[in-house]
mmCIF file of C-alpha atoms in Angstrom:
data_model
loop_
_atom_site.group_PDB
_atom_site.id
_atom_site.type_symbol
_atom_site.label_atom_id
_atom_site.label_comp_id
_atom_site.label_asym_id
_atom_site.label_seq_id
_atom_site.Cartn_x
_atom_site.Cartn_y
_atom_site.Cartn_z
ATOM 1 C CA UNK A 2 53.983 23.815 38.869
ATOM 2 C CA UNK A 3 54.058 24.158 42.596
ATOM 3 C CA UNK A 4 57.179 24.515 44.729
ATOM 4 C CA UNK A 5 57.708 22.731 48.036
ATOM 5 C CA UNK A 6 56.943 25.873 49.788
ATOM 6 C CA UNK A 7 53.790 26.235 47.780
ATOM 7 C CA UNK A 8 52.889 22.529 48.669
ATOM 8 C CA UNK A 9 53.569 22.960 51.907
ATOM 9 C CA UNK A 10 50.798 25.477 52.746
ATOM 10 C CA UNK A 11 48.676 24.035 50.120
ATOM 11 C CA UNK A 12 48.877 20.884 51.976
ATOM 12 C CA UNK A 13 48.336 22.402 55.661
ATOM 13 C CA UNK A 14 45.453 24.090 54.393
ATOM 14 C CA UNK A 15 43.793 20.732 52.685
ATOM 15 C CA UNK A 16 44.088 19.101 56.029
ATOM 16 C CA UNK A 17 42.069 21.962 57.610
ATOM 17 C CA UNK A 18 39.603 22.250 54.980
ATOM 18 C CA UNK A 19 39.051 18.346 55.739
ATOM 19 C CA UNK A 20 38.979 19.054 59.189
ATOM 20 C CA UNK A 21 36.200 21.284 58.956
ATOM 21 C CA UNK A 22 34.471 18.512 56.651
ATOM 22 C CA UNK A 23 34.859 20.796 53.594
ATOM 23 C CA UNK A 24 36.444 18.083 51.428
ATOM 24 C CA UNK A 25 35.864 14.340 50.162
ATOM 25 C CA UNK A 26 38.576 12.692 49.168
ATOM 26 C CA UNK A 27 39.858 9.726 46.674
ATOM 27 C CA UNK A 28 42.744 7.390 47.426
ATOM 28 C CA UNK A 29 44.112 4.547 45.080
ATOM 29 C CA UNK A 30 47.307 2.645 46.362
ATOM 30 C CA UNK A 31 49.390 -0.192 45.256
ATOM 31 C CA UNK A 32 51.796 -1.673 47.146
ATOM 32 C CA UNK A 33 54.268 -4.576 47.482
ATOM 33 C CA UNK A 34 54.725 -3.778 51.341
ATOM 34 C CA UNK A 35 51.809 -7.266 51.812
ATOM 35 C CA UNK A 36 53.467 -9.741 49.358
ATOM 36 C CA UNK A 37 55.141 -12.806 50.146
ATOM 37 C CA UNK A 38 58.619 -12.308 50.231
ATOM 38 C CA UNK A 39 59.229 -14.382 47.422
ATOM 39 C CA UNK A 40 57.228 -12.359 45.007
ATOM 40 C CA UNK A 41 59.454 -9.468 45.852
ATOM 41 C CA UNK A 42 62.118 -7.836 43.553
ATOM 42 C CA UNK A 43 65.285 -8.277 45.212
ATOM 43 C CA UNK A 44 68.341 -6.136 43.866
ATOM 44 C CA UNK A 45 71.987 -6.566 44.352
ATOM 45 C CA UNK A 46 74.124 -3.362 45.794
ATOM 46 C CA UNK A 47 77.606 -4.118 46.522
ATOM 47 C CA UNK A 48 77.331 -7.653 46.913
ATOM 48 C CA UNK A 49 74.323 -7.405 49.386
ATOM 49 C CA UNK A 50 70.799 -7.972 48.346
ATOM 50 C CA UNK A 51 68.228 -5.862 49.082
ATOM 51 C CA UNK A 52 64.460 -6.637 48.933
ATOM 52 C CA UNK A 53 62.431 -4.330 47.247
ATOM 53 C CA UNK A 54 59.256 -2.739 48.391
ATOM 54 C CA UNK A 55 57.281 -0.017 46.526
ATOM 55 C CA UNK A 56 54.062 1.853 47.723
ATOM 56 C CA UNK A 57 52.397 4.334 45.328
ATOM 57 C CA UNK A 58 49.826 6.624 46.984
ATOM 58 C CA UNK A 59 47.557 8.850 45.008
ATOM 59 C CA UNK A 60 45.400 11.590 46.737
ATOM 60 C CA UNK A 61 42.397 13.471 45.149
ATOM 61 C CA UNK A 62 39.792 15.861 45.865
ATOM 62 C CA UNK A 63 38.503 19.083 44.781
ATOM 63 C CA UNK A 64 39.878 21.895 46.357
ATOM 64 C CA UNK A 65 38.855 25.882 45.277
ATOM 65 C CA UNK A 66 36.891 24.285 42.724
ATOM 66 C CA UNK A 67 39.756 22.566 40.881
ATOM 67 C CA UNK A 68 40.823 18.737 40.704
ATOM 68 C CA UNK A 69 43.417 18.360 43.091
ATOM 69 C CA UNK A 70 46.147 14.956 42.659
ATOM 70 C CA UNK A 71 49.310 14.492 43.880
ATOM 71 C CA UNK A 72 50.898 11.328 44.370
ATOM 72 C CA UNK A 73 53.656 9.959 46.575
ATOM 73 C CA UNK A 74 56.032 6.761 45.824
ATOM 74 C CA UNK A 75 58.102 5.158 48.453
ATOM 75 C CA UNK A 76 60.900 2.926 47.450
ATOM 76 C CA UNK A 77 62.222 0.518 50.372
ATOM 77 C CA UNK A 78 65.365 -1.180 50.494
ATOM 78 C CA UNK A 79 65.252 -3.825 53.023
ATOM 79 C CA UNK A 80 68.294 -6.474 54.351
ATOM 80 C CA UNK A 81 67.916 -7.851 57.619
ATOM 81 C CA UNK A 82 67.497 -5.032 59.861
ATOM 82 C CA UNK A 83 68.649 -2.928 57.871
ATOM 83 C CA UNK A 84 66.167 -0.638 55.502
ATOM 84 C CA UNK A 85 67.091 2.598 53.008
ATOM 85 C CA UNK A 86 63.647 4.882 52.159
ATOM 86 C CA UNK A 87 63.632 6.488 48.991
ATOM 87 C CA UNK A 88 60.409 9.035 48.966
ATOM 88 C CA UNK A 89 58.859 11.548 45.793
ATOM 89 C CA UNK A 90 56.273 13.245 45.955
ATOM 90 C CA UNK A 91 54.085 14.174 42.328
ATOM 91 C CA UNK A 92 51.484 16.849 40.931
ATOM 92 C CA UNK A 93 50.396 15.498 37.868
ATOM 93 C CA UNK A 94 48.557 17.072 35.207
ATOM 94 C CA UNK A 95 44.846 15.773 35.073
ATOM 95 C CA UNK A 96 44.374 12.567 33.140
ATOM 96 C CA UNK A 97 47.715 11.297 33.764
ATOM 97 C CA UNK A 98 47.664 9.089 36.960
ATOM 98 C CA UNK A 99 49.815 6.418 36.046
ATOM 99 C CA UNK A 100 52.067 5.014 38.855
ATOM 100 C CA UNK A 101 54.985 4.870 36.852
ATOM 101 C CA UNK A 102 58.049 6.656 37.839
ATOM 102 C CA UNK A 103 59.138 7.245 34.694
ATOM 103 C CA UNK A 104 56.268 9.116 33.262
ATOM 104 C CA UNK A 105 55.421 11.109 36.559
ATOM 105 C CA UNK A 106 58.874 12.115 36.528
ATOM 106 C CA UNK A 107 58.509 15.259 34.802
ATOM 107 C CA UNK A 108 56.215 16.606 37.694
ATOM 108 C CA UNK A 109 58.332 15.521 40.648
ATOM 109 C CA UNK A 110 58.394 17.882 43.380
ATOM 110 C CA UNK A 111 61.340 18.461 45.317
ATOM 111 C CA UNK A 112 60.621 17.236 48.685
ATOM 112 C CA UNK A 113 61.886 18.146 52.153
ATOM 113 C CA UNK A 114 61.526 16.467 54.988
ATOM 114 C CA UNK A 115 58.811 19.151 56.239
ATOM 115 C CA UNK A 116 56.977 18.324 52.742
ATOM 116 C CA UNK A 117 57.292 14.521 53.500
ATOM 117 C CA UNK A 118 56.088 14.958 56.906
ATOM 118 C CA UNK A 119 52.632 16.663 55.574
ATOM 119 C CA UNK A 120 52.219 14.244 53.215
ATOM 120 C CA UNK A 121 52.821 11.676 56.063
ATOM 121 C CA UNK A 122 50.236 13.382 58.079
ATOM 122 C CA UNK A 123 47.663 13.372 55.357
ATOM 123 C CA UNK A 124 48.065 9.997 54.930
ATOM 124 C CA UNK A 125 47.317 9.778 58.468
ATOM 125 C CA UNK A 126 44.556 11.767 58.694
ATOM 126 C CA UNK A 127 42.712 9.995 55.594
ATOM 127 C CA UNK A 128 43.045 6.688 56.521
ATOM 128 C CA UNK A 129 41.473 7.889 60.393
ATOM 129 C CA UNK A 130 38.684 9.655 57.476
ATOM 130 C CA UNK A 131 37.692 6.282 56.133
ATOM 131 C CA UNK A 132 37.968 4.225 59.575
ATOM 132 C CA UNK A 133 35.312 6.949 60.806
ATOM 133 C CA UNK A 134 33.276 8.751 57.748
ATOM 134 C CA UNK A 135 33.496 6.339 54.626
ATOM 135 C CA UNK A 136 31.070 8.649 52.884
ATOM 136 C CA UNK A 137 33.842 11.158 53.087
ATOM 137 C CA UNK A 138 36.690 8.849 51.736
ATOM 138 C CA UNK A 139 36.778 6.648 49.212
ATOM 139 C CA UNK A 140 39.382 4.074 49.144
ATOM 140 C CA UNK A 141 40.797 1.969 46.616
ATOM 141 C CA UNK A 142 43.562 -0.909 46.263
ATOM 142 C CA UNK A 143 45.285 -1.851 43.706
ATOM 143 C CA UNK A 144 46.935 -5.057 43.527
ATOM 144 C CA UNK A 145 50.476 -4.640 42.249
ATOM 145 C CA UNK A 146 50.319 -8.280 40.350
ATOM 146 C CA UNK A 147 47.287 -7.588 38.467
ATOM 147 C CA UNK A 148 48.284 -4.003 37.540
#
């Protein structure tokens, strides 16, 4: 299992190797973030509710001739104008790509903010990928009432 460290460069160097146009890439996300908010979890935290937004990401592609996944989750707490971002980042073994917290919680990576911030920027640079060169990025969406 990879450190942050180890993600870190592993990351830097997939978003160079895509760059170059060495790598094709798969996303899948579901998210809450378009819902009406009435379809929304709310939760209660000292007398204050919160609305609940989640937004699972997962990234693939082959990289050195392996499979490479990782997935991020964001959890957002939102009242009024106020909002609380919970963030994880996962490498899970192949086969298992379930966006459940529970089960990718074994493979959780400890995440700085540097960590976050690559991830960030992948995201970034991928969604530019598919505005652009489609061929290159496949996209899918998942909608988080059907799933």
């Amino acid at each position: 299992m990879m450190n942050s460290k180890q993600l870190s460069a592993t990351l830097d160097d997939l978003m160079k190797e895509t760059k170059r146009g060495n790598l094709n890439w798969k996303m899948m996300i579901e998210t809450t973030d378009d819902l009406d908010v009435s379809l929304k979890e709310k939760v209660t935290i000292d007398d204050t509710e919160w609305i609940v937004d989640e937004c699972f990401v997962e990234y693939q592609c082959t990289y050195r001739k392996q499979d490479f996944c990782m997935i991020s989750y964001e959890h957002v707490l939102t009242c009024g104008n106020r909002t609380q971002m919970t963030c994880m980042i996962y490498l899970p073994p192949l086969g298992m790509r379930y966006f459940d917290i529970d089960k990718l919680a074994p493979y959780a990576i400890v995440a700085d903010a540097y960590v976050s911030n690559r991830v960030h920027q992948l995201w970034d640079m991928l969604m530019a990928l598919y505005r652009t060169d489609s061929s290159r990025m496949q996209l899918r969406v998942i909608d988080p009432l059907n799933n």
